[in-house]
XYZ file of C-alpha atoms in Angstrom:
620
model
C 6.129 -10.972 15.050
C 6.103 -7.774 12.982
C 8.711 -5.091 12.720
C 7.419 -1.797 14.089
C 7.694 1.261 11.851
C 6.592 4.824 12.428
C 3.171 5.369 10.856
C 3.218 7.582 7.776
C 1.534 10.434 9.650
C 4.169 10.428 12.422
C 6.977 10.244 9.889
C 5.495 13.226 8.076
C 5.360 15.393 11.206
C 8.933 14.501 12.075
C 10.110 15.368 8.570
C 8.152 18.607 8.472
C 9.405 19.747 11.867
C 13.043 19.198 10.979
C 12.632 20.838 7.593
C 10.880 23.918 9.018
C 14.046 24.971 10.824
C 15.734 25.224 7.411
C 13.110 27.623 6.102
C 10.783 25.073 4.540
C 8.182 22.449 5.347
C 8.550 19.603 2.854
C 5.741 17.066 2.400
C 6.009 13.979 0.219
C 2.567 13.448 -1.328
C 2.743 9.682 -0.808
C 3.129 10.265 2.964
C -0.284 11.941 3.349
C -2.202 10.488 6.316
C -5.015 9.519 3.920
C -4.472 9.293 0.173
C -8.259 9.210 -0.362
C -9.033 8.055 -3.893
C -5.532 8.849 -5.163
C -3.119 5.935 -5.651
C 0.582 5.747 -4.817
C 2.646 5.307 -7.984
C 6.248 4.287 -7.309
C 7.127 2.603 -10.598
C 9.028 5.505 -12.190
C 10.808 6.892 -9.127
C 14.274 5.920 -10.373
C 13.757 8.263 -13.340
C 11.693 11.139 -11.937
C 13.053 11.031 -8.401
C 10.231 9.943 -6.129
C 6.957 8.073 -5.754
C 3.904 10.266 -6.351
C 0.129 10.344 -6.006
C -1.954 9.670 -9.129
C -5.641 10.593 -9.535
C -6.620 7.390 -11.324
C -10.366 7.928 -11.523
C -11.082 6.828 -15.131
C -12.886 10.114 -15.754
C -14.495 10.490 -12.308
C -12.773 12.884 -9.832
C -11.275 10.921 -6.947
C -11.696 11.611 -3.229
C -9.321 14.134 -1.647
C -5.985 13.146 -0.172
C -5.728 14.694 3.309
C -3.036 15.321 5.888
C -2.309 17.734 8.747
C 0.805 19.869 9.054
C 1.922 21.845 12.094
C 3.278 25.187 10.859
C 3.967 26.576 14.341
C 3.488 30.309 14.807
C 1.367 32.289 12.360
C 3.273 33.290 9.270
C 3.376 33.493 5.497
C 4.641 30.593 3.421
C 5.063 30.311 -0.335
C 3.654 27.024 -1.609
C 5.417 25.066 -4.341
C 3.970 21.865 -5.797
C 5.994 19.387 -7.854
C 3.738 18.178 -10.659
C 3.435 17.937 -14.420
C 0.872 18.211 -17.200
C 1.007 14.744 -18.700
C -0.581 15.927 -21.990
C 0.844 19.447 -22.086
C -0.544 21.990 -22.564
C -4.035 20.516 -22.467
C -4.122 19.619 -18.773
C -6.351 16.558 -18.474
C -5.190 15.909 -14.893
C -6.114 19.182 -13.188
C -6.280 19.554 -9.412
C -6.045 22.145 -6.626
C -4.384 22.262 -3.215
C -6.384 23.445 -0.209
C -4.518 24.690 2.872
C -7.033 25.416 5.591
C -9.478 27.854 3.992
C -7.078 28.843 1.170
C -7.296 27.260 -2.289
C -4.562 27.255 -4.924
C -4.894 27.896 -8.623
C -5.578 24.953 -10.924
C -2.472 22.788 -11.229
C -1.457 20.036 -13.643
C -1.800 22.410 -16.601
C 0.989 23.726 -18.805
C 4.467 22.297 -18.400
C 4.977 18.721 -19.542
C 8.103 17.941 -17.498
C 8.166 17.367 -13.760
C 8.714 20.793 -12.188
C 8.003 22.927 -9.128
C 4.916 25.064 -9.652
C 4.783 28.338 -7.681
C 1.295 28.615 -6.137
C 1.735 31.902 -4.307
C 1.628 32.824 -0.614
C -0.571 31.388 2.113
C -0.841 32.611 5.718
C -1.211 29.755 8.220
C -0.626 28.931 11.879
C -0.474 25.759 13.956
C -1.925 22.439 12.874
C -3.531 22.972 9.466
C -5.333 20.590 7.152
C -3.867 20.174 3.651
C -5.915 18.616 0.839
C -5.227 17.512 -2.718
C -8.475 18.056 -4.645
C -8.726 16.239 -7.973
C -10.912 17.965 -10.564
C -11.107 15.488 -13.457
C -10.271 11.865 -12.578
C -7.886 11.832 -15.545
C -4.496 10.980 -14.039
C -3.454 14.187 -12.266
C -0.215 13.699 -10.358
C 1.519 15.222 -7.340
C 5.040 14.391 -6.198
C 5.544 16.746 -3.254
C 4.560 20.030 -1.620
C 7.042 22.507 -0.221
C 6.105 25.492 1.970
C 9.048 27.902 1.853
C 9.895 31.084 3.781
C 10.998 34.261 2.043
C 12.938 33.631 -1.151
C 13.779 30.010 -0.353
C 13.346 27.524 -3.180
C 12.136 23.925 -2.793
C 14.726 21.315 -1.927
C 14.150 17.705 -0.954
C 15.643 16.945 2.491
C 18.642 14.631 2.524
C 17.991 10.981 3.317
C 19.523 9.340 6.356
C 20.196 5.613 6.012
C 19.540 3.444 9.069
C 20.730 -0.097 9.681
C 18.291 -2.764 8.495
C 19.980 -5.970 9.548
C 21.880 -8.906 8.050
C 20.526 -11.827 6.015
C 21.886 -14.774 4.111
C 19.896 -13.971 0.981
C 18.032 -10.860 -0.219
C 15.593 -11.075 -3.129
C 14.607 -7.820 -4.851
C 11.332 -8.092 -6.767
C 8.068 -9.637 -5.578
C 6.671 -11.173 -8.756
C 6.342 -14.924 -9.258
C 10.110 -15.322 -9.671
C 10.970 -13.306 -6.571
C 8.370 -14.990 -4.370
C 9.483 -18.464 -5.446
C 13.157 -17.591 -4.898
C 12.488 -16.227 -1.420
C 10.270 -19.112 -0.307
C 12.659 -21.734 -1.719
C 15.622 -20.186 0.104
C 13.646 -19.785 3.324
C 12.582 -23.419 3.289
C 16.201 -24.439 2.768
C 17.068 -22.648 6.001
C 18.430 -19.317 4.763
C 17.608 -16.129 6.619
C 15.904 -14.450 3.671
C 14.466 -11.023 2.879
C 11.988 -10.341 0.070
C 11.783 -6.734 -1.138
C 8.764 -5.608 -3.176
C 8.194 -1.982 -4.171
C 4.421 -2.392 -4.401
C 1.832 -3.292 -1.745
C 0.755 -6.382 -3.706
C 2.773 -9.401 -4.812
C 2.739 -11.255 -8.113
C 4.119 -8.702 -10.571
C 2.205 -8.877 -13.829
C -0.006 -11.557 -12.286
C -1.109 -9.390 -9.364
C -4.428 -7.571 -9.024
C -2.613 -4.404 -10.125
C -1.870 -5.796 -13.620
C -4.025 -8.970 -14.034
C -1.993 -10.918 -16.588
C -2.672 -14.622 -16.094
C 0.274 -17.073 -15.961
C 1.288 -19.153 -18.984
C 3.922 -21.771 -19.784
C 4.488 -25.407 -18.919
C 5.172 -26.637 -15.390
C 6.894 -29.627 -13.800
C 8.704 -30.948 -16.876
C 12.064 -32.762 -16.912
C 14.846 -32.525 -15.983
C 13.686 -31.192 -12.590
C 9.902 -31.387 -12.115
C 10.210 -30.221 -8.495
C 11.075 -26.737 -9.783
C 7.305 -26.282 -10.009
C 6.701 -26.856 -6.267
C 6.092 -23.225 -5.338
C 4.310 -22.271 -8.539
C 1.810 -25.054 -7.827
C 1.200 -23.513 -4.421
C 0.632 -20.108 -6.032
C -1.724 -21.560 -8.636
C -3.908 -22.747 -5.760
C -4.268 -19.067 -4.778
C -5.768 -18.032 -8.150
C -9.574 -18.197 -8.278
C -10.758 -19.102 -11.741
C -13.252 -16.237 -11.867
C -12.977 -12.903 -10.062
C -15.051 -10.662 -12.325
C -17.448 -10.599 -15.259
C -14.673 -10.877 -17.856
C -12.669 -14.040 -18.537
C -9.572 -11.867 -18.797
C -9.626 -11.050 -15.081
C -9.626 -14.708 -14.036
C -6.642 -16.652 -12.655
C -5.342 -13.643 -10.716
C -3.593 -14.070 -7.372
C -5.681 -13.688 -4.232
C -3.792 -10.960 -2.347
C -4.792 -12.102 1.130
C -3.824 -15.711 0.541
C -0.456 -14.717 -0.928
C 0.351 -12.544 2.081
C -0.633 -15.345 4.457
C 1.553 -17.764 2.468
C 4.573 -15.481 2.751
C 3.859 -14.631 6.370
C 3.909 -18.340 7.276
C 7.570 -18.728 6.281
C 9.639 -18.958 9.462
C 12.886 -17.709 7.929
C 11.461 -14.971 5.694
C 11.241 -11.207 6.261
C 9.000 -9.479 3.726
C 9.341 -5.772 2.946
C 6.283 -4.591 1.022
C 6.043 -1.095 -0.543
C 9.820 -0.898 -0.256
C 12.117 -0.142 -3.180
C 15.791 -0.972 -3.606
C 17.462 2.317 -4.583
C 21.179 1.538 -4.370
C 23.681 -1.308 -4.208
C 26.922 -0.951 -2.245
C 29.805 -3.124 -3.416
C 32.927 -4.670 -1.934
C 36.392 -4.287 -3.433
C 35.999 -7.598 -5.302
C 32.810 -6.369 -7.001
C 30.392 -8.356 -4.852
C 27.361 -6.614 -3.393
C 27.857 -5.926 0.305
C 24.502 -4.292 0.992
C 21.501 -2.628 -0.584
C 19.719 0.563 0.417
C 15.947 0.244 0.681
C 13.405 3.083 0.524
C 10.048 2.834 2.307
C 7.545 4.159 -0.244
C 5.103 5.776 2.210
C 7.410 7.147 4.926
C 10.558 7.812 2.797
C 12.594 6.063 5.488
C 15.776 4.492 4.132
C 17.688 1.600 5.611
C 20.611 -0.631 4.669
C 20.336 -4.413 4.438
C 23.394 -6.666 4.239
C 23.566 -10.197 2.891
C 25.883 -12.869 1.574
C 23.903 -13.317 -1.667
C 21.350 -11.290 -3.611
C 18.854 -11.984 -6.368
C 17.558 -9.549 -8.979
C 13.994 -10.607 -9.771
C 12.807 -7.146 -10.801
C 12.398 -7.834 -14.538
C 14.110 -4.469 -15.055
C 17.561 -5.689 -13.918
C 17.530 -2.646 -11.654
C 19.622 -4.186 -8.868
C 22.130 -5.511 -11.411
C 22.479 -2.071 -12.970
C 22.875 -0.430 -9.549
C 25.673 -2.927 -8.897
C 27.444 -2.206 -12.195
C 26.670 -5.525 -13.894
C 26.465 -5.763 -17.675
C 22.867 -5.780 -18.898
C 21.097 -5.637 -22.254
C 17.833 -4.193 -23.447
C 17.921 -3.760 -27.198
C 17.415 -6.601 -29.665
C 20.610 -8.306 -30.781
C 21.086 -8.258 -34.544
C 21.248 -11.320 -36.793
C 24.972 -10.790 -37.431
C 25.615 -11.132 -33.665
C 23.520 -14.188 -32.861
C 22.458 -15.832 -36.128
C 18.907 -16.053 -34.781
C 16.127 -16.378 -37.316
C 14.027 -13.780 -35.486
C 16.835 -11.262 -34.921
C 16.730 -8.095 -37.048
C 19.567 -7.354 -39.491
C 22.394 -5.109 -38.408
C 21.335 -1.478 -38.199
C 17.617 -2.226 -37.929
C 17.392 -3.315 -34.313
C 13.856 -2.384 -33.218
C 12.555 -0.921 -36.452
C 10.193 -3.885 -36.793
C 8.805 -3.345 -33.305
C 9.246 -5.196 -30.074
C 7.568 -6.445 -26.926
C 5.079 -3.844 -25.731
C 3.814 -2.975 -22.255
C 0.143 -3.073 -21.331
C -2.437 -1.480 -19.082
C -5.323 -3.946 -19.135
C -8.886 -2.668 -18.687
C -12.295 -4.271 -18.295
C -15.749 -2.964 -19.205
C -19.354 -3.943 -18.535
C -22.934 -2.738 -18.981
C -24.269 -0.840 -15.969
C -27.895 -0.688 -14.848
C -28.421 2.753 -16.361
C -26.812 5.258 -18.706
C -23.160 6.080 -18.007
C -21.890 9.267 -19.692
C -18.206 9.631 -20.495
C -16.417 13.010 -20.752
C -15.086 14.281 -24.065
C -11.318 13.811 -24.220
C -9.828 16.213 -26.802
C -6.371 15.520 -25.318
C -6.616 11.749 -25.914
C -5.611 10.007 -29.139
C -7.994 10.897 -31.941
C -10.072 7.847 -32.868
C -12.426 8.526 -35.805
C -13.250 5.001 -36.942
C -13.124 1.464 -35.635
C -9.932 0.603 -37.510
C -8.013 3.352 -35.699
C -8.089 1.364 -32.454
C -9.717 -2.025 -32.964
C -8.252 -5.148 -34.542
C -9.491 -8.419 -35.997
C -12.856 -9.650 -34.809
C -13.473 -6.468 -32.780
C -14.179 -4.502 -35.954
C -17.805 -4.539 -37.001
C -19.210 -5.489 -33.597
C -20.843 -2.237 -32.460
C -22.881 -3.992 -29.790
C -19.925 -5.850 -28.279
C -18.726 -4.560 -24.901
C -14.976 -4.504 -25.308
C -12.313 -5.169 -22.708
C -8.631 -4.391 -23.002
C -6.842 -7.728 -23.074
C -3.193 -8.641 -23.703
C -3.317 -7.139 -27.225
C -3.578 -3.607 -25.796
C -0.143 -2.114 -25.221
C 2.434 0.325 -26.538
C 6.158 0.998 -26.372
C 7.143 -1.344 -29.209
C 10.149 0.866 -29.970
C 10.839 2.274 -26.492
C 12.808 1.251 -23.406
C 10.208 0.281 -20.759
C 12.522 1.323 -17.928
C 13.847 4.636 -19.193
C 10.586 5.649 -20.874
C 8.086 3.787 -18.747
C 5.958 6.756 -17.721
C 5.610 7.906 -21.329
C 4.616 4.386 -22.436
C 2.022 4.064 -19.659
C 0.594 7.505 -20.419
C 0.297 6.659 -24.122
C -1.740 3.615 -23.108
C -4.013 5.904 -21.098
C -4.509 8.256 -24.040
C -5.321 5.342 -26.351
C -7.909 3.839 -24.003
C -9.565 7.166 -23.264
C -9.513 8.030 -26.973
C -11.350 4.812 -27.810
C -13.982 5.434 -25.148
C -14.495 9.020 -26.271
C -15.139 7.587 -29.743
C -17.452 4.774 -28.601
C -19.464 6.911 -26.193
C -19.554 10.280 -27.938
C -18.655 10.088 -31.641
C -19.411 6.680 -33.190
C -22.613 6.253 -35.227
C -23.535 3.410 -32.911
C -22.672 5.278 -29.664
C -26.217 4.605 -28.410
C -25.286 0.963 -28.100
C -22.691 2.004 -25.513
C -24.961 4.220 -23.419
C -24.753 1.845 -20.423
C -21.118 0.801 -20.966
C -18.512 1.663 -18.358
C -14.900 0.779 -17.598
C -14.958 -0.843 -14.171
C -11.213 -1.476 -13.840
C -8.070 -0.169 -15.527
C -4.485 -0.874 -14.560
C -2.120 2.002 -13.891
C 0.891 -0.206 -13.104
C 2.622 -0.986 -16.393
C 2.544 -4.708 -17.223
C 5.843 -5.113 -19.057
C 6.669 -7.896 -21.478
C 10.062 -6.464 -22.339
C 12.956 -6.639 -19.881
C 16.449 -5.437 -19.183
C 18.481 -8.648 -19.171
C 21.475 -9.531 -16.996
C 24.444 -11.061 -18.823
C 25.543 -14.330 -17.229
C 28.203 -16.886 -18.041
C 25.962 -18.009 -20.890
C 23.428 -16.072 -22.973
C 20.648 -18.382 -24.120
C 19.412 -17.810 -27.685
C 16.296 -18.544 -29.705
C 18.427 -20.832 -31.870
C 19.259 -22.924 -28.785
C 15.539 -23.409 -28.280
C 14.618 -24.083 -31.897
C 17.394 -26.625 -32.307
C 16.686 -28.246 -28.939
C 20.289 -27.980 -27.789
C 21.131 -29.957 -24.674
C 23.229 -28.433 -21.907
C 24.692 -30.349 -18.983
C 23.523 -27.585 -16.637
C 20.008 -27.249 -18.082
C 17.722 -26.560 -15.098
C 14.470 -24.757 -16.034
C 12.326 -25.951 -18.926
C 10.636 -23.314 -21.062
C 7.786 -24.327 -23.371
C 6.181 -21.085 -24.582
C 6.611 -20.241 -28.256
C 8.947 -17.434 -29.390
C 6.300 -14.814 -28.777
C 7.331 -11.398 -30.129
C 4.440 -8.979 -30.367
C 4.235 -6.818 -33.473
C 2.241 -3.587 -33.900
C -1.179 -3.964 -35.541
C -0.698 -2.673 -39.129
C -3.813 -0.455 -39.279
C -3.091 1.133 -35.894
C 0.576 1.568 -36.797
C -0.469 3.323 -40.011
C -2.596 5.802 -38.048
C 0.000 6.300 -35.290
C 3.442 5.633 -36.858
C 5.924 4.384 -34.289
C 3.301 4.717 -31.542
C 0.871 1.849 -32.114
C -1.050 0.705 -29.034
C -2.401 -2.609 -30.346
C -0.522 -5.743 -31.306
C -1.451 -7.572 -34.456
C 0.655 -10.715 -34.391
C 3.110 -12.837 -32.458
C 6.123 -12.488 -34.759
C 7.082 -10.612 -37.927
C 4.947 -11.982 -40.745
C 2.441 -13.436 -38.288
C 3.987 -16.903 -38.221
C 3.920 -18.587 -34.814
C 7.351 -20.040 -34.045
C 6.971 -23.017 -31.721
C 9.758 -24.611 -29.706
C 10.129 -28.015 -28.112
C 10.574 -28.022 -24.311
C 14.022 -26.558 -23.697
C 16.082 -26.574 -20.476
C 17.699 -23.163 -19.798
C 21.279 -23.484 -18.478
C 21.982 -22.574 -14.856
C 24.759 -20.304 -16.171
C 21.969 -17.921 -17.274
C 20.723 -17.448 -13.696
C 23.468 -15.240 -12.292
C 25.624 -12.265 -13.277
C 29.037 -12.871 -14.800
C 30.254 -9.560 -13.304
C 28.902 -9.482 -9.741
C 30.012 -12.676 -7.975
C 27.133 -12.932 -5.464
C 24.215 -11.807 -7.667
C 21.623 -14.280 -8.927
C 18.985 -13.517 -11.589
C 15.436 -14.891 -11.708
C 12.494 -14.181 -13.974
C 12.485 -12.109 -17.156
C 15.885 -10.532 -16.515
C 17.934 -13.745 -16.744
C 20.713 -13.998 -19.316
C 19.171 -14.394 -22.761
C 18.796 -12.674 -26.101
C 15.823 -10.523 -26.949
C 14.453 -13.212 -29.279
C 14.778 -15.904 -26.576
C 13.005 -13.642 -24.085
C 9.838 -14.189 -26.103
C 9.702 -17.725 -24.686
C 11.012 -17.610 -21.128
C 9.289 -14.371 -20.065
C 5.971 -16.022 -19.079
C 5.126 -16.348 -15.383
C 5.253 -20.127 -14.935
C 8.770 -20.266 -16.362
C 9.844 -17.182 -14.381
C 8.570 -18.729 -11.152
C 10.565 -21.901 -11.724
C 13.763 -19.918 -12.299
C 13.119 -18.360 -8.896
C 12.774 -21.734 -7.209
C 16.073 -22.919 -8.731
C 17.832 -19.736 -7.629
C 16.514 -19.967 -4.058
C 17.740 -23.558 -3.728
C 21.045 -22.705 -5.409
C 21.591 -19.814 -2.982
C 21.184 -22.237 -0.081
C 23.901 -24.442 -1.554
C 26.197 -21.466 -2.064
C 25.832 -20.562 1.617
C 26.383 -24.145 2.817
C 29.357 -24.806 0.544
C 30.896 -21.328 0.707
C 30.984 -20.982 -3.081
C 29.784 -18.448 -5.653
C 27.076 -19.134 -8.266
C 29.871 -19.366 -10.861
C 31.654 -22.017 -8.764
C 28.393 -23.887 -8.310
C 27.915 -23.983 -12.090
C 31.439 -25.060 -13.012
C 32.701 -27.197 -10.122
C 29.796 -28.166 -7.846
C 26.888 -28.614 -10.242
C 26.392 -32.242 -9.140
C 25.444 -30.882 -5.711
C 22.848 -28.589 -7.283
C 21.524 -31.406 -9.450
C 21.014 -33.576 -6.395
C 19.171 -30.816 -4.545
C 16.910 -29.992 -7.499
C 16.044 -33.666 -7.900
C 15.141 -34.015 -4.245
C 14.724 -30.699 -2.392
C 12.950 -32.290 0.598
C 12.967 -32.160 3.527
C 12.612 -28.393 3.624
C 12.263 -25.699 6.264
C 15.131 -26.586 8.615
C 15.674 -23.830 11.175
C 18.908 -21.841 10.768
C 21.631 -22.033 13.365
C 20.795 -18.760 15.052
C 18.076 -16.245 15.590
C 15.382 -17.171 13.086
C 12.731 -16.274 15.643
C 14.118 -12.738 15.765
C 13.629 -12.070 12.061
C 10.987 -9.463 11.191
C 8.245 -11.577 9.656
C 6.260 -9.107 7.567
C 6.459 -5.363 7.167
C 2.983 -4.017 6.459
C 2.191 -0.741 4.774
């Protein structure tokens, strides 16, 4: 059984018709009937206001996005387009808008901030085709179009919030942690909703990012925490492309079928949580969800919630205390913590856009990119064994990434765009400027991520904040639940690249300051790190659990994140059955949680009422 939503095209006509009576026809770009070769980019909407369409063509213009708008009687409208020049004023992402037989000026050139560009007046009548025509394939972007009458200025219509139902448990974030939390809770009988703001599931391990999972599984004290991660591992083909780096990536179809099979689980794909509404006692009463394609908003209520976003976005919407910056040595006494006043001066965990290349059958030209980063020699962009291999077809693995000194949430678009400029700058060098460019005549990039694969995280403060010292000293905690095994992996900028681009390096050159790998023994993270100390019904799973920046280097990997999700899903079921909060479960009923984690079977009991009426999967 699937919940029925208005198709994007119908939603668009409804929105346009209502807006026209106010002197404007407003069209969200992501609601176009066909996005063509453009892609929907929702990842920065909390900062810039909306999802948008991105012309991610890797240097080849993408197919037009097309929709139809009914303008009614013949008349003149002034067209405004919300866009930006992402390398102002050089305009690598140029495009035009076609309205019937009328074509706009070139857009995406000039102003670097998101703004409304005045495109002049167009005379139209009735149902008219509107097209977004990419000209370059180099990341042009369109947020919205507004056709205004007279002197009216663009204004986004107000959102109405519909009722979206009641659940026992709502999980926000569809990476490994979120999926495991939702499935674990569903199989324990909770009416559960899983909210994912992208069409694919798996977070960094999805086909949109392609970072393979790492970290130990099924270790004491609770080996059954790995149950759902083992199921997900079975959905990762070992080889999906010519490069080893794009192996062990989740099979999208199998993951959707896996989620769809859960009797007690409603899945909201391409749906973003945009607000949390709280009770007088500080608990979350409901969340407001935004459908990415149709812009429909609806409210979902629940007894318990889980933030598995990695960005702690739900926690911050709910007013919980979170951290991003690195704690200093004077605060935590951690060996890897910077001294007071330095914070991130030594760099920090970067964010990546992986890319893969191959040799084609024939020559593949690549456009000159004067707006990209200037690469004049191998050492400007390459590291280690890559240097001195002019006949080696490179691929952008985990060591490609930027944002060492920047907040990946507040400055995410700038970090992602810097990655783009670095990759395109390297390929301009290899294809057009290097002495050995002939060796790359047939080389082409066949895949590049545009969704930012973040290592860093905003972290939710729980009743305990786990530290790197806890891990190095092997401290034992009575409520230790999830075992992390990965070393304290803090990526540092590559020295040669940092020298060329101070503060803006896009390659990593080592795991920790000084290049020394800091190993840990298997360490059990306390349950007190898996919920917020401030919001009484908010769990945390994945990268945004309660830990220091140095400790994050270990527990951030996908296998560990997935197991935190499984623990949280089972803990939420206990909280519902016992009528207690996560805090109460940790301090007065932990023996009940221990017993469940030791033996979570049998699973999948049906809830007392109405499981068959749950929406099973919302497709976009």
